[in-house]
PDB file of C-alpha atoms in Angstrom:
ATOM      1  CA  MET A   1      -0.062  -0.044  -0.220  1.00 36.00           C
ATOM      2  CA  LEU A   2       1.407   3.825  -1.145  1.00 35.00           C
ATOM      3  CA  CYS A   3       1.268   5.829   2.185  1.00 35.00           C
ATOM      4  CA  LEU A   4       1.710   9.957   0.674  1.00 35.00           C
ATOM      5  CA  SER A   5       0.742  12.660   4.091  1.00 34.00           C
ATOM      6  CA  ILE A   6       0.156  15.883   2.340  1.00 32.00           C
ATOM      7  CA  SER A   7       0.773  19.707   4.536  1.00 32.00           C
ATOM      8  CA  LEU A   8      -2.038  22.196   3.098  1.00 34.00           C
ATOM      9  CA  VAL A   9      -2.020  25.762   4.153  1.00 34.00           C
ATOM     10  CA  ILE A  10      -5.398  27.110   3.445  1.00 33.00           C
ATOM     11  CA  PHE A  11      -6.010  30.622   3.059  1.00 35.00           C
ATOM     12  CA  GLU A  12      -8.506  33.329   3.619  1.00 35.00           C
ATOM     13  CA  GLY A  13      -9.387  35.017   0.385  1.00 39.00           C
ATOM     14  CA  ILE A  14      -8.258  31.753  -1.824  1.00 40.00           C
ATOM     15  CA  TYR A  15     -10.587  29.201   0.093  1.00 38.00           C
ATOM     16  CA  PRO A  16     -14.084  31.094   2.178  1.00 42.00           C
ATOM     17  CA  MET A  17     -12.889  30.057   5.947  1.00 41.00           C
ATOM     18  CA  GLN A  18     -12.344  32.432   9.003  1.00 41.00           C
ATOM     19  CA  LYS A  19      -8.629  31.743   9.303  1.00 41.00           C
ATOM     20  CA  PRO A  20      -5.474  30.119   8.011  1.00 41.00           C
ATOM     21  CA  TYR A  21      -5.434  26.687   9.298  1.00 39.00           C
ATOM     22  CA  VAL A  22      -3.495  23.344   8.828  1.00 40.00           C
ATOM     23  CA  LYS A  23      -4.977  19.798   7.610  1.00 42.00           C
ATOM     24  CA  ASN A  24      -3.342  17.111   6.834  1.00 44.00           C
ATOM     25  CA  ILE A  25      -4.631  14.946   4.108  1.00 43.00           C
ATOM     26  CA  GLU A  26      -3.565  10.778   3.810  1.00 43.00           C
ATOM     27  CA  VAL A  27      -4.126   8.750   0.521  1.00 41.00           C
ATOM     28  CA  PHE A  28      -3.978   5.364   0.338  1.00 41.00           C
ATOM     29  CA  ILE A  29      -4.247   3.587  -2.314  1.00 42.00           C
ATOM     30  CA  PRO A  30      -5.212  -0.553  -1.972  1.00 45.00           C
ATOM     31  CA  ASP A  31      -4.525  -2.770  -4.669  1.00 45.00           C
ATOM     32  CA  ASN A  32      -7.934  -2.539  -6.410  1.00 43.00           C
ATOM     33  CA  ARG A  33      -9.055   0.734  -5.857  1.00 43.00           C
ATOM     34  CA  ASN A  34      -7.946   4.984  -4.096  1.00 43.00           C
ATOM     35  CA  MET A  35      -9.339   5.324  -1.113  1.00 41.00           C
ATOM     36  CA  ILE A  36      -8.480   8.852   0.980  1.00 43.00           C
ATOM     37  CA  SER A  37      -9.674   9.446   4.615  1.00 44.00           C
ATOM     38  CA  LEU A  38      -9.292  13.060   5.793  1.00 44.00           C
ATOM     39  CA  TYR A  39      -8.703  13.707   9.607  1.00 42.00           C
ATOM     40  CA  ASP A  40      -7.724  16.890  11.609  1.00 44.00           C
ATOM     41  CA  HIS A  41      -4.473  17.262  13.807  1.00 46.00           C
ATOM     42  CA  ASP A  42      -6.200  15.618  16.713  1.00 48.00           C
ATOM     43  CA  GLN A  43      -6.578  12.350  14.578  1.00 48.00           C
ATOM     44  CA  GLN A  44      -9.896  12.008  14.450  1.00 49.00           C
ATOM     45  CA  THR A  45     -10.689  10.068  11.077  1.00 48.00           C
ATOM     46  CA  HIS A  46     -13.849  11.576   9.051  1.00 46.00           C
ATOM     47  CA  PRO A  47     -13.602  10.041   6.234  1.00 47.00           C
ATOM     48  CA  ILE A  48     -15.692  12.160   4.298  1.00 43.00           C
ATOM     49  CA  VAL A  49     -14.279  11.912   0.871  1.00 44.00           C
ATOM     50  CA  THR A  50     -14.263   8.722  -1.344  1.00 42.00           C
ATOM     51  CA  GLU A  51     -13.493   7.179  -4.147  1.00 42.00           C
ATOM     52  CA  MET A  52     -11.429  10.655  -5.290  1.00 46.00           C
ATOM     53  CA  LYS A  53      -8.911  10.142  -7.867  1.00 45.00           C
ATOM     54  CA  LEU A  54      -4.689  10.720  -7.011  1.00 47.00           C
ATOM     55  CA  ALA A  55      -4.588  12.659  -9.407  1.00 50.00           C
ATOM     56  CA  GLY A  56      -7.208  14.879  -8.544  1.00 54.00           C
ATOM     57  CA  ILE A  57      -4.633  15.391  -5.260  1.00 51.00           C
ATOM     58  CA  LEU A  58      -2.343  16.272  -7.336  1.00 50.00           C
ATOM     59  CA  GLU A  59      -3.701  18.530  -9.680  1.00 61.00           C
ATOM     60  CA  ILE A  60      -4.615  20.565  -6.232  1.00 57.00           C
ATOM     61  CA  THR A  61      -1.425  20.636  -5.122  1.00 52.00           C
ATOM     62  CA  ASN A  62       0.712  22.044  -8.632  1.00 62.00           C
ATOM     63  CA  LYS A  63      -2.092  24.668  -8.617  1.00 60.00           C
ATOM     64  CA  LEU A  64      -1.453  25.804  -5.342  1.00 53.00           C
ATOM     65  CA  ASN A  65       2.726  25.459  -5.862  1.00 59.00           C
ATOM     66  CA  LEU A  66       2.026  28.092  -9.028  1.00 66.00           C
ATOM     67  CA  MET A  67       0.420  30.022  -6.393  1.00 62.00           C
ATOM     68  CA  PHE A  68       2.920  30.031  -4.089  1.00 56.00           C
ATOM     69  CA  LYS A  69       5.235  30.354  -6.787  1.00 59.00           C
ATOM     70  CA  ALA A  70       3.504  33.732  -8.503  1.00 58.00           C
ATOM     71  CA  ILE A  71       3.583  35.131  -4.942  1.00 59.00           C
ATOM     72  CA  PHE A  72       6.973  34.675  -4.289  1.00 51.00           C
ATOM     73  CA  LEU A  73       8.069  36.097  -7.261  1.00 53.00           C
ATOM     74  CA  SER A  74       5.564  39.498  -7.075  1.00 57.00           C
ATOM     75  CA  PHE A  75       7.555  39.242  -3.820  1.00 50.00           C
ATOM     76  CA  MET A  76      10.730  40.049  -5.207  1.00 50.00           C
ATOM     77  CA  ILE A  77       9.272  42.232  -7.937  1.00 52.00           C
ATOM     78  CA  SER A  78       8.627  44.516  -5.576  1.00 53.00           C
ATOM     79  CA  VAL A  79      11.220  44.185  -3.213  1.00 42.00           C
ATOM     80  CA  GLY A  80      13.408  44.875  -6.179  1.00 46.00           C
ATOM     81  CA  LEU A  81      11.183  47.562  -6.731  1.00 47.00           C
ATOM     82  CA  MET A  82      11.511  49.060  -3.647  1.00 46.00           C
ATOM     83  CA  SER A  83      15.763  49.012  -3.875  1.00 40.00           C
ATOM     84  CA  CYS A  84      15.447  50.493  -7.179  1.00 40.00           C
ATOM     85  CA  ASP A  85      13.389  53.470  -6.107  1.00 43.00           C
ATOM     86  CA  VAL A  86      15.657  53.650  -2.950  1.00 35.00           C
ATOM     87  CA  LEU A  87      19.125  53.831  -5.381  1.00 31.00           C
ATOM     88  CA  SER A  88      17.965  55.945  -7.683  1.00 33.00           C
ATOM     89  CA  ASN A  89      16.964  58.140  -4.599  1.00 34.00           C
ATOM     90  CA  VAL A  90      20.734  58.467  -3.559  1.00 31.00           C
ATOM     91  CA  SER A  91      22.137  58.570  -6.672  1.00 32.00           C
ATOM     92  CA  GLY A  92      19.794  60.725  -8.311  1.00 36.00           C
ATOM     93  CA  SER A  93      19.497  62.742  -5.148  1.00 36.00           C
ATOM     94  CA  SER A  94      21.771  65.139  -7.547  1.00 43.00           C
ATOM     95  CA  PRO A  95      24.046  65.584 -10.851  1.00 50.00           C
ATOM     96  CA  LEU A  96      27.606  62.929 -11.037  1.00 75.00           C
ATOM     97  CA  ILE A  97      30.171  65.838 -11.436  1.00 78.00           C
ATOM     98  CA  SER A  98      33.999  65.232 -13.863  1.00 85.00           C
ATOM     99  CA  GLU A  99      37.261  66.816 -12.261  1.00 87.00           C
ATOM    100  CA  GLU A 100      36.626  69.364 -14.520  1.00 89.00           C
ATOM    101  CA  GLU A 101      33.523  70.487 -13.461  1.00 89.00           C
ATOM    102  CA  ALA A 102      35.301  70.490  -9.838  1.00 89.00           C
ATOM    103  CA  ALA A 103      37.732  72.850 -10.912  1.00 90.00           C
ATOM    104  CA  GLN A 104      35.612  74.805 -12.985  1.00 92.00           C
ATOM    105  CA  GLY A 105      33.372  75.505  -9.856  1.00 91.00           C
ATOM    106  CA  ILE A 106      36.322  76.290  -7.782  1.00 92.00           C
ATOM    107  CA  ARG A 107      36.825  78.685  -9.895  1.00 92.00           C
ATOM    108  CA  GLU A 108      33.330  80.390 -10.050  1.00 93.00           C
ATOM    109  CA  ALA A 109      32.876  80.098  -6.375  1.00 92.00           C
ATOM    110  CA  LEU A 110      36.252  82.368  -5.923  1.00 92.00           C
ATOM    111  CA  ASP A 111      35.009  84.144  -8.957  1.00 93.00           C
ATOM    112  CA  GLN A 112      31.572  85.245  -6.606  1.00 93.00           C
ATOM    113  CA  GLY A 113      33.384  85.930  -3.520  1.00 93.00           C
ATOM    114  CA  VAL A 114      35.689  88.382  -4.792  1.00 93.00           C
ATOM    115  CA  GLY A 115      33.048  90.194  -6.339  1.00 94.00           C
ATOM    116  CA  ARG A 116      31.432  89.771  -2.510  1.00 93.00           C
ATOM    117  CA  GLY A 117      34.179  91.181  -1.612  1.00 93.00           C
ATOM    118  CA  ILE A 118      34.462  94.000  -3.563  1.00 94.00           C
ATOM    119  CA  GLN A 119      30.459  94.254  -2.755  1.00 95.00           C
ATOM    120  CA  THR A 120      31.469  94.963   1.182  1.00 95.00           C
ATOM    121  CA  LEU A 121      34.828  96.353   0.664  1.00 96.00           C
ATOM    122  CA  ASN A 122      34.630  99.021  -2.013  1.00 96.00           C
ATOM    123  CA  VAL A 123      32.002 101.543  -0.363  1.00 97.00           C
ATOM    124  CA  THR A 124      33.021 104.436   2.444  1.00 97.00           C
ATOM    125  CA  ASP A 125      33.911 102.989   5.232  1.00 98.00           C
ATOM    126  CA  GLY A 126      34.154  99.707   3.784  1.00 97.00           C
ATOM    127  CA  PHE A 127      37.520  99.176   5.673  1.00 98.00           C
ATOM    128  CA  PHE A 128      38.403 102.757   8.456  1.00 98.00           C
ATOM    129  CA  GLY A 129      33.789 101.212   9.968  1.00 97.00           C
ATOM    130  CA  ASN A 130      35.130  97.997  10.120  1.00 96.00           C
ATOM    131  CA  GLN A 131      37.348  97.401  13.101  1.00 96.00           C
ATOM    132  CA  ALA A 132      38.298  93.409  11.236  1.00 96.00           C
ATOM    133  CA  TYR A 133      39.573  95.196   8.666  1.00 97.00           C
ATOM    134  CA  LYS A 134      40.578  98.690   9.145  1.00 97.00           C
ATOM    135  CA  LEU A 135      44.764  99.732   8.362  1.00 97.00           C
ATOM    136  CA  LEU A 136      46.329 100.783  11.444  1.00 95.00           C
ATOM    137  CA  LEU A 137      49.758 102.237  10.652  1.00 95.00           C
ATOM    138  CA  PRO A 138      52.214  99.946   9.661  1.00 94.00           C
ATOM    139  CA  PRO A 139      53.874  97.739  11.738  1.00 92.00           C
ATOM    140  CA  GLU A 140      57.188  99.407  12.057  1.00 89.00           C
ATOM    141  CA  ALA A 141      54.926 103.500  12.402  1.00 91.00           C
ATOM    142  CA  GLN A 142      52.497 101.785  14.813  1.00 92.00           C
ATOM    143  CA  LYS A 143      55.881 101.933  17.131  1.00 87.00           C
ATOM    144  CA  ILE A 144      55.932 105.879  16.958  1.00 89.00           C
ATOM    145  CA  GLU A 145      51.904 106.850  17.229  1.00 92.00           C
ATOM    146  CA  SER A 146      51.892 107.441  20.611  1.00 92.00           C
ATOM    147  CA  THR A 147      54.671 109.265  20.554  1.00 89.00           C
ATOM    148  CA  MET A 148      53.743 111.282  17.658  1.00 92.00           C
ATOM    149  CA  ARG A 149      49.996 111.721  19.767  1.00 94.00           C
ATOM    150  CA  GLN A 150      52.417 113.084  22.804  1.00 92.00           C
ATOM    151  CA  LEU A 151      53.705 115.683  21.323  1.00 90.00           C
ATOM    152  CA  GLY A 152      50.577 117.150  19.765  1.00 93.00           C
ATOM    153  CA  MET A 153      50.288 115.357  16.319  1.00 92.00           C
ATOM    154  CA  SER A 154      47.216 113.275  16.418  1.00 95.00           C
ATOM    155  CA  PRO A 155      45.498 115.038  13.892  1.00 95.00           C
ATOM    156  CA  LEU A 156      48.153 113.930  11.031  1.00 94.00           C
ATOM    157  CA  VAL A 157      48.137 110.855  12.897  1.00 95.00           C
ATOM    158  CA  ASP A 158      44.380 110.291  12.234  1.00 96.00           C
ATOM    159  CA  LYS A 159      44.735 111.709   8.988  1.00 96.00           C
ATOM    160  CA  ALA A 160      47.731 109.148   7.259  1.00 96.00           C
ATOM    161  CA  VAL A 161      45.136 106.744   8.992  1.00 97.00           C
ATOM    162  CA  LEU A 162      41.794 107.121   7.525  1.00 97.00           C
ATOM    163  CA  GLN A 163      43.036 108.177   3.984  1.00 97.00           C
ATOM    164  CA  ILE A 164      45.114 104.754   4.200  1.00 97.00           C
ATOM    165  CA  ASN A 165      41.985 102.910   4.165  1.00 97.00           C
ATOM    166  CA  ARG A 166      39.803 105.186   2.123  1.00 97.00           C
ATOM    167  CA  ALA A 167      42.601 104.571  -0.312  1.00 96.00           C
ATOM    168  CA  ALA A 168      41.579 100.644   0.406  1.00 96.00           C
ATOM    169  CA  GLU A 169      38.156 101.242  -0.235  1.00 96.00           C
ATOM    170  CA  ASP A 170      38.800 102.883  -3.774  1.00 96.00           C
ATOM    171  CA  ALA A 171      41.341 100.460  -4.898  1.00 95.00           C
ATOM    172  CA  VAL A 172      38.938  97.058  -4.043  1.00 94.00           C
ATOM    173  CA  GLY A 173      37.200  98.393  -6.418  1.00 93.00           C
ATOM    174  CA  PHE A 174      39.852  97.762  -8.783  1.00 93.00           C
ATOM    175  CA  ALA A 175      40.607  94.221  -7.918  1.00 92.00           C
ATOM    176  CA  ARG A 176      38.674  92.016 -10.014  1.00 91.00           C
ATOM    177  CA  PRO A 177      39.812  91.902 -13.104  1.00 92.00           C
ATOM    178  CA  VAL A 178      43.177  91.361 -11.167  1.00 92.00           C
ATOM    179  CA  PHE A 179      41.718  88.258  -9.014  1.00 92.00           C
ATOM    180  CA  LEU A 180      39.836  87.005 -12.049  1.00 91.00           C
ATOM    181  CA  ASP A 181      43.405  86.421 -13.784  1.00 91.00           C
ATOM    182  CA  ALA A 182      44.641  84.430 -11.307  1.00 92.00           C
ATOM    183  CA  ILE A 183      41.651  82.590 -11.014  1.00 91.00           C
ATOM    184  CA  LYS A 184      41.604  81.305 -14.850  1.00 89.00           C
ATOM    185  CA  ALA A 185      44.948  81.187 -14.391  1.00 88.00           C
ATOM    186  CA  MET A 186      45.091  78.809 -11.915  1.00 84.00           C
ATOM    187  CA  THR A 187      45.831  74.941 -12.145  1.00 86.00           C
ATOM    188  CA  ILE A 188      43.939  73.540  -9.660  1.00 87.00           C
ATOM    189  CA  ASN A 189      45.093  69.807  -9.235  1.00 85.00           C
ATOM    190  CA  ASP A 190      43.092  68.531  -6.859  1.00 86.00           C
ATOM    191  CA  ALA A 191      39.274  69.507  -7.764  1.00 88.00           C
ATOM    192  CA  LEU A 192      37.654  66.797  -6.106  1.00 85.00           C
ATOM    193  CA  GLY A 193      40.047  66.917  -2.865  1.00 86.00           C
ATOM    194  CA  ILE A 194      39.080  70.829  -2.786  1.00 90.00           C
ATOM    195  CA  ILE A 195      35.516  70.391  -2.874  1.00 88.00           C
ATOM    196  CA  LYS A 196      35.677  67.790  -0.064  1.00 86.00           C
ATOM    197  CA  GLY A 197      38.032  69.504   1.895  1.00 89.00           C
ATOM    198  CA  PRO A 198      37.080  72.764   4.453  1.00 93.00           C
ATOM    199  CA  LYS A 199      34.739  75.609   3.756  1.00 93.00           C
ATOM    200  CA  ASP A 200      37.587  77.397   2.769  1.00 94.00           C
ATOM    201  CA  ALA A 201      39.710  74.501   0.895  1.00 93.00           C
ATOM    202  CA  ALA A 202      39.235  76.913  -1.890  1.00 93.00           C
ATOM    203  CA  THR A 203      39.818  79.506  -0.445  1.00 94.00           C
ATOM    204  CA  GLN A 204      43.288  78.412   0.736  1.00 94.00           C
ATOM    205  CA  TYR A 205      44.278  76.666  -2.361  1.00 92.00           C
ATOM    206  CA  PHE A 206      43.474  79.992  -4.187  1.00 92.00           C
ATOM    207  CA  ARG A 207      45.493  81.896  -1.453  1.00 93.00           C
ATOM    208  CA  LEU A 208      49.030  79.620  -1.122  1.00 91.00           C
ATOM    209  CA  LYS A 209      48.684  79.350  -5.232  1.00 89.00           C
ATOM    210  CA  THR A 210      48.353  83.221  -5.790  1.00 92.00           C
ATOM    211  CA  THR A 211      49.208  85.699  -3.410  1.00 93.00           C
ATOM    212  CA  ASP A 212      52.915  86.719  -4.327  1.00 91.00           C
ATOM    213  CA  ASN A 213      51.511  87.824  -7.915  1.00 90.00           C
ATOM    214  CA  LEU A 214      48.417  89.324  -7.077  1.00 93.00           C
ATOM    215  CA  ILE A 215      50.102  91.637  -4.145  1.00 93.00           C
ATOM    216  CA  ASN A 216      52.639  91.947  -7.485  1.00 92.00           C
ATOM    217  CA  ALA A 217      49.286  92.934  -9.114  1.00 92.00           C
ATOM    218  CA  PHE A 218      47.852  94.740  -7.455  1.00 92.00           C
ATOM    219  CA  THR A 219      50.561  97.023  -5.684  1.00 95.00           C
ATOM    220  CA  PRO A 220      50.422 100.107  -8.275  1.00 95.00           C
ATOM    221  CA  VAL A 221      46.294 100.061  -7.970  1.00 95.00           C
ATOM    222  CA  ILE A 222      47.036 100.898  -4.383  1.00 96.00           C
ATOM    223  CA  LYS A 223      49.681 103.119  -5.095  1.00 96.00           C
ATOM    224  CA  GLY A 224      47.326 104.849  -7.384  1.00 96.00           C
ATOM    225  CA  SER A 225      45.163 105.066  -4.209  1.00 97.00           C
ATOM    226  CA  LEU A 226      47.301 106.291  -1.783  1.00 97.00           C
ATOM    227  CA  GLU A 227      48.209 109.273  -4.451  1.00 96.00           C
ATOM    228  CA  LYS A 228      45.026 110.076  -5.164  1.00 96.00           C
ATOM    229  CA  PHE A 229      43.300 110.065  -1.489  1.00 96.00           C
ATOM    230  CA  SER A 230      46.859 112.225  -0.387  1.00 96.00           C
ATOM    231  CA  ALA A 231      47.117 109.342   2.247  1.00 96.00           C
ATOM    232  CA  THR A 232      51.110 108.771   0.788  1.00 95.00           C
ATOM    233  CA  LYS A 233      51.290 112.728   1.894  1.00 94.00           C
ATOM    234  CA  TYR A 234      50.292 112.214   5.099  1.00 95.00           C
ATOM    235  CA  TYR A 235      52.031 109.582   6.045  1.00 94.00           C
ATOM    236  CA  ASP A 236      55.504 110.757   4.211  1.00 94.00           C
ATOM    237  CA  GLU A 237      54.699 114.288   6.318  1.00 93.00           C
ATOM    238  CA  LEU A 238      54.243 111.927  10.092  1.00 93.00           C
ATOM    239  CA  ILE A 239      57.494 109.867   8.887  1.00 93.00           C
ATOM    240  CA  THR A 240      60.070 112.537   8.031  1.00 92.00           C
ATOM    241  CA  THR A 241      58.782 114.551  11.396  1.00 91.00           C
ATOM    242  CA  TYR A 242      59.630 111.342  13.245  1.00 89.00           C
ATOM    243  CA  ASN A 243      63.295 110.494  12.099  1.00 90.00           C
ATOM    244  CA  ARG A 244      64.048 115.037  12.232  1.00 90.00           C
ATOM    245  CA  PHE A 245      63.721 114.856  15.818  1.00 87.00           C
ATOM    246  CA  PRO A 246      67.109 114.888  17.764  1.00 85.00           C
ATOM    247  CA  THR A 247      66.483 112.181  19.705  1.00 82.00           C
ATOM    248  CA  THR A 248      65.435 109.366  17.344  1.00 83.00           C
ATOM    249  CA  VAL A 249      68.023 107.446  16.158  1.00 78.00           C
ATOM    250  CA  ASN A 250      66.664 104.455  14.220  1.00 83.00           C
ATOM    251  CA  LYS A 251      64.917 106.020  11.046  1.00 85.00           C
ATOM    252  CA  LEU A 252      62.253 105.015   9.614  1.00 86.00           C
ATOM    253  CA  ASN A 253      61.135 104.123   6.610  1.00 82.00           C
ATOM    254  CA  PRO A 254      58.507 102.037   5.980  1.00 83.00           C
ATOM    255  CA  ASP A 255      56.439 100.969   2.563  1.00 91.00           C
ATOM    256  CA  LEU A 256      53.342 101.709   2.924  1.00 95.00           C
ATOM    257  CA  THR A 257      52.179 100.887  -0.971  1.00 96.00           C
ATOM    258  CA  ALA A 258      53.545  97.074   0.022  1.00 94.00           C
ATOM    259  CA  TYR A 259      51.928  97.204   3.555  1.00 95.00           C
ATOM    260  CA  VAL A 260      48.813  98.637   2.763  1.00 96.00           C
ATOM    261  CA  ALA A 261      48.208  96.257  -0.906  1.00 95.00           C
ATOM    262  CA  ASP A 262      49.432  93.277   1.622  1.00 95.00           C
ATOM    263  CA  ARG A 263      46.429  93.901   3.556  1.00 96.00           C
ATOM    264  CA  ALA A 264      44.337  94.906   0.838  1.00 95.00           C
ATOM    265  CA  VAL A 265      45.023  91.325  -0.505  1.00 95.00           C
ATOM    266  CA  ALA A 266      44.529  89.714   3.003  1.00 95.00           C
ATOM    267  CA  THR A 267      41.267  91.018   3.312  1.00 96.00           C
ATOM    268  CA  LEU A 268      39.979  90.430   0.440  1.00 95.00           C
ATOM    269  CA  PHE A 269      41.022  86.913   1.112  1.00 95.00           C
ATOM    270  CA  ASP A 270      38.619  86.993   3.876  1.00 96.00           C
ATOM    271  CA  GLN A 271      35.788  87.934   2.211  1.00 95.00           C
ATOM    272  CA  ILE A 272      35.886  85.195  -0.485  1.00 94.00           C
ATOM    273  CA  ALA A 273      36.431  82.552   2.448  1.00 95.00           C
ATOM    274  CA  LYS A 274      33.481  84.044   3.746  1.00 95.00           C
ATOM    275  CA  GLU A 275      32.121  83.721   0.778  1.00 94.00           C
ATOM    276  CA  GLU A 276      32.885  80.337  -0.082  1.00 93.00           C
ATOM    277  CA  ALA A 277      31.593  78.676   3.824  1.00 95.00           C
ATOM    278  CA  ASN A 278      28.142  80.271   2.493  1.00 94.00           C
ATOM    279  CA  ILE A 279      28.074  78.150  -0.914  1.00 93.00           C
ATOM    280  CA  ARG A 280      29.134  75.292   0.896  1.00 92.00           C
ATOM    281  CA  GLU A 281      25.711  75.758   3.566  1.00 92.00           C
ATOM    282  CA  ASN A 282      23.533  77.417   2.207  1.00 91.00           C
ATOM    283  CA  PRO A 283      22.059  76.099  -1.426  1.00 92.00           C
ATOM    284  CA  ALA A 284      20.705  79.699  -1.839  1.00 92.00           C
ATOM    285  CA  ALA A 285      23.817  81.183  -2.258  1.00 92.00           C
ATOM    286  CA  ARG A 286      24.652  78.792  -5.230  1.00 92.00           C
ATOM    287  CA  THR A 287      23.450  81.326  -7.472  1.00 88.00           C
ATOM    288  CA  THR A 288      25.218  79.183 -11.035  1.00 90.00           C
ATOM    289  CA  GLU A 289      24.409  75.377 -12.092  1.00 91.00           C
ATOM    290  CA  ILE A 290      27.255  74.438 -11.770  1.00 90.00           C
ATOM    291  CA  LEU A 291      28.066  75.647  -8.211  1.00 91.00           C
ATOM    292  CA  LYS A 292      24.302  73.711  -7.618  1.00 91.00           C
ATOM    293  CA  LYS A 293      25.583  70.379  -9.386  1.00 90.00           C
ATOM    294  CA  VAL A 294      29.498  70.413  -8.216  1.00 88.00           C
ATOM    295  CA  PHE A 295      28.487  71.429  -4.245  1.00 88.00           C
ATOM    296  CA  ASN A 296      26.158  68.925  -4.135  1.00 80.00           C
ATOM    297  CA  LYS A 297      29.031  66.037  -3.629  1.00 59.00           C
ATOM    298  CA  ARG A 298      28.250  63.935  -5.963  1.00 44.00           C
ATOM    299  CA  VAL A 299      31.176  62.836  -8.187  1.00 43.00           C
ATOM    300  CA  THR A 300      31.596  60.270 -11.768  1.00 43.00           C
ATOM    301  CA  ALA A 301      32.851  55.777 -11.585  1.00 37.00           C
ATOM    302  CA  GLY A 302      36.480  56.122 -11.320  1.00 44.00           C
ATOM    303  CA  SER A 303      36.715  59.230  -9.136  1.00 45.00           C
ATOM    304  CA  PRO A 304      37.834  59.754  -5.386  1.00 43.00           C
ATOM    305  CA  VAL A 305      34.490  60.047  -4.505  1.00 41.00           C
ATOM    306  CA  ALA A 306      33.240  57.370  -6.070  1.00 39.00           C
ATOM    307  CA  ASN A 307      35.704  55.120  -4.850  1.00 39.00           C
ATOM    308  CA  GLY A 308      35.399  55.492  -0.997  1.00 36.00           C
ATOM    309  CA  GLN A 309      37.945  58.548  -0.701  1.00 38.00           C
ATOM    310  CA  TRP A 310      35.470  61.148  -0.137  1.00 32.00           C
TER     311      TRP A 310
END
């Protein structure tokens, strides 16, 4: 006698029942006929089905197998679609960028920083009214300032300081072409590394690569503004007066133009750094498409970021 046991999980919705349950079906195949006994989990036999062909049972089993395969396939498709959606959200949240685009984005950020710096500084009191940027006398001349004031020369000292700042405020208005030439000529060896770096990484790189050239190019502009606002006149008068004192042993001859050029460039760098940080942290500050694209920090395959070095 052949004995076949089958466990069926019957689901509500497929068969009209209150809840899922399992019944055991035991098929007995005598020599001369097929007889089936159906019993519950308590092993109480209820011969409610007779003369059912084995083929019928196998047909039911096959249909159930197909049903479960369909359910499993649907589940896997759903998981796959959900996974694709997640990947789409991650990879599609911002466009990919190349090394060249990163370099272009850095240049635009620096250019925007120069523009904002000029807007801030190229106004009356842009230097003089800002305690962080106000230009004092050159360090060497500061040593004599208190002496000159004690000798009643405070008006001359104050006039010299004021006109030095007025000259700087004027000069930065002509700074943009000088800075833009430096930005365009700058070779960016690690653009993606700069994008990855701290909030002023591009400014630091720009400062490192171009400061000397910028000061050299900016010096004639500074000299012209110092003369325009008589800053050189008042400063020379101050220094000449001090050097004529009988008690003066070490004569002073500080280079005012070099000092103001150095301080003006440093101040513009500070403004550029602030604007760079603003671009990195504030999406609204990304005023061009390349800035929006680059500072979302996505890269193409094979780049340092894509290789896990970001």
